[in-house]
XYZ file of C-alpha atoms in Angstrom:
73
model
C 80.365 143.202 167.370
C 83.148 145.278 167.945
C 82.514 149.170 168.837
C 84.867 150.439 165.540
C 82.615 148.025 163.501
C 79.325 149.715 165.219
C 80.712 153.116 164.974
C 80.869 152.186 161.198
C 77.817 151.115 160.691
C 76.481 154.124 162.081
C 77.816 156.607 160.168
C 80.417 157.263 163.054
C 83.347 156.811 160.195
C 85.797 155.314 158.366
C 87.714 152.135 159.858
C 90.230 149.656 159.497
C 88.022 146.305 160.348
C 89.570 142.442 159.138
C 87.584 141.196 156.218
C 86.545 138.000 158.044
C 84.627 140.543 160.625
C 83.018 142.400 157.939
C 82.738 140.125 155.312
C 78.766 140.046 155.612
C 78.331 143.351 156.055
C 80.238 144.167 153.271
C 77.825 141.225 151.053
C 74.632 142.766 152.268
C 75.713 146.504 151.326
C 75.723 148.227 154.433
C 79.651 148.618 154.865
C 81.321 149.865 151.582
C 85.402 149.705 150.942
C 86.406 153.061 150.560
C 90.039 152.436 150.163
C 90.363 149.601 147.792
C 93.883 149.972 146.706
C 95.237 150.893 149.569
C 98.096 147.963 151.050
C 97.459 146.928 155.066
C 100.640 145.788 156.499
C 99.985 142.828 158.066
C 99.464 142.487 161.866
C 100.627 138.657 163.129
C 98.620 137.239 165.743
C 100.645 135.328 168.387
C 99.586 132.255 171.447
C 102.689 132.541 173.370
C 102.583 129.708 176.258
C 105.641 128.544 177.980
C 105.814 124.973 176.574
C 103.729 122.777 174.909
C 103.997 120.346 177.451
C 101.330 119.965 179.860
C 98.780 122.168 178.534
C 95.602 122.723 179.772
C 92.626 121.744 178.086
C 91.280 125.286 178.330
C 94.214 126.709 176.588
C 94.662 123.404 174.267
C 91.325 124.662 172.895
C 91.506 128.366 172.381
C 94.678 127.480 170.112
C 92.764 124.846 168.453
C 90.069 127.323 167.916
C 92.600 130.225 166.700
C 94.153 128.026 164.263
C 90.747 126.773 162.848
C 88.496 130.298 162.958
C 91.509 132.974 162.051
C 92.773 133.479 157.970
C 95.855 134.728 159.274
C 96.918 131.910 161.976
């Protein structure tokens, strides 16, 4: 759990979390959207290797797991 998220939870503030890390906290009631109407620019997320040739297997996966966990990727 990130320490923003924490800080939130503990009455330490308002913050600026991505839905898909607060989703269930927001379900269960103990986060609350404050701002509702408010636009977020988005914020891309980029894997930046130099080539797709000859990868390796460590790095193969953490794109494969990127692509497959992250909304935005």
């Amino acid at each position: 759990m990130a320490l923003v998220q924490k800080m939130a939870l503990h009455e330490g503030g308002i913050a600026l979390l991505p839905h898909h890390v607060c989703q269930q906290d927001l379900a269960t009631g103990r986060l609350h959207k404050v701002l509702p109407d408010h636009p977020i620019q988005p914020n891309p997320f980029y894997l930046i290797s130099p080539s797709r040739e000859h990868l390796a297997p460590a790095l193969r996966s953490l794109m494969d797991f990127v692509a497959e966990r992250l909304p935005f990727a």
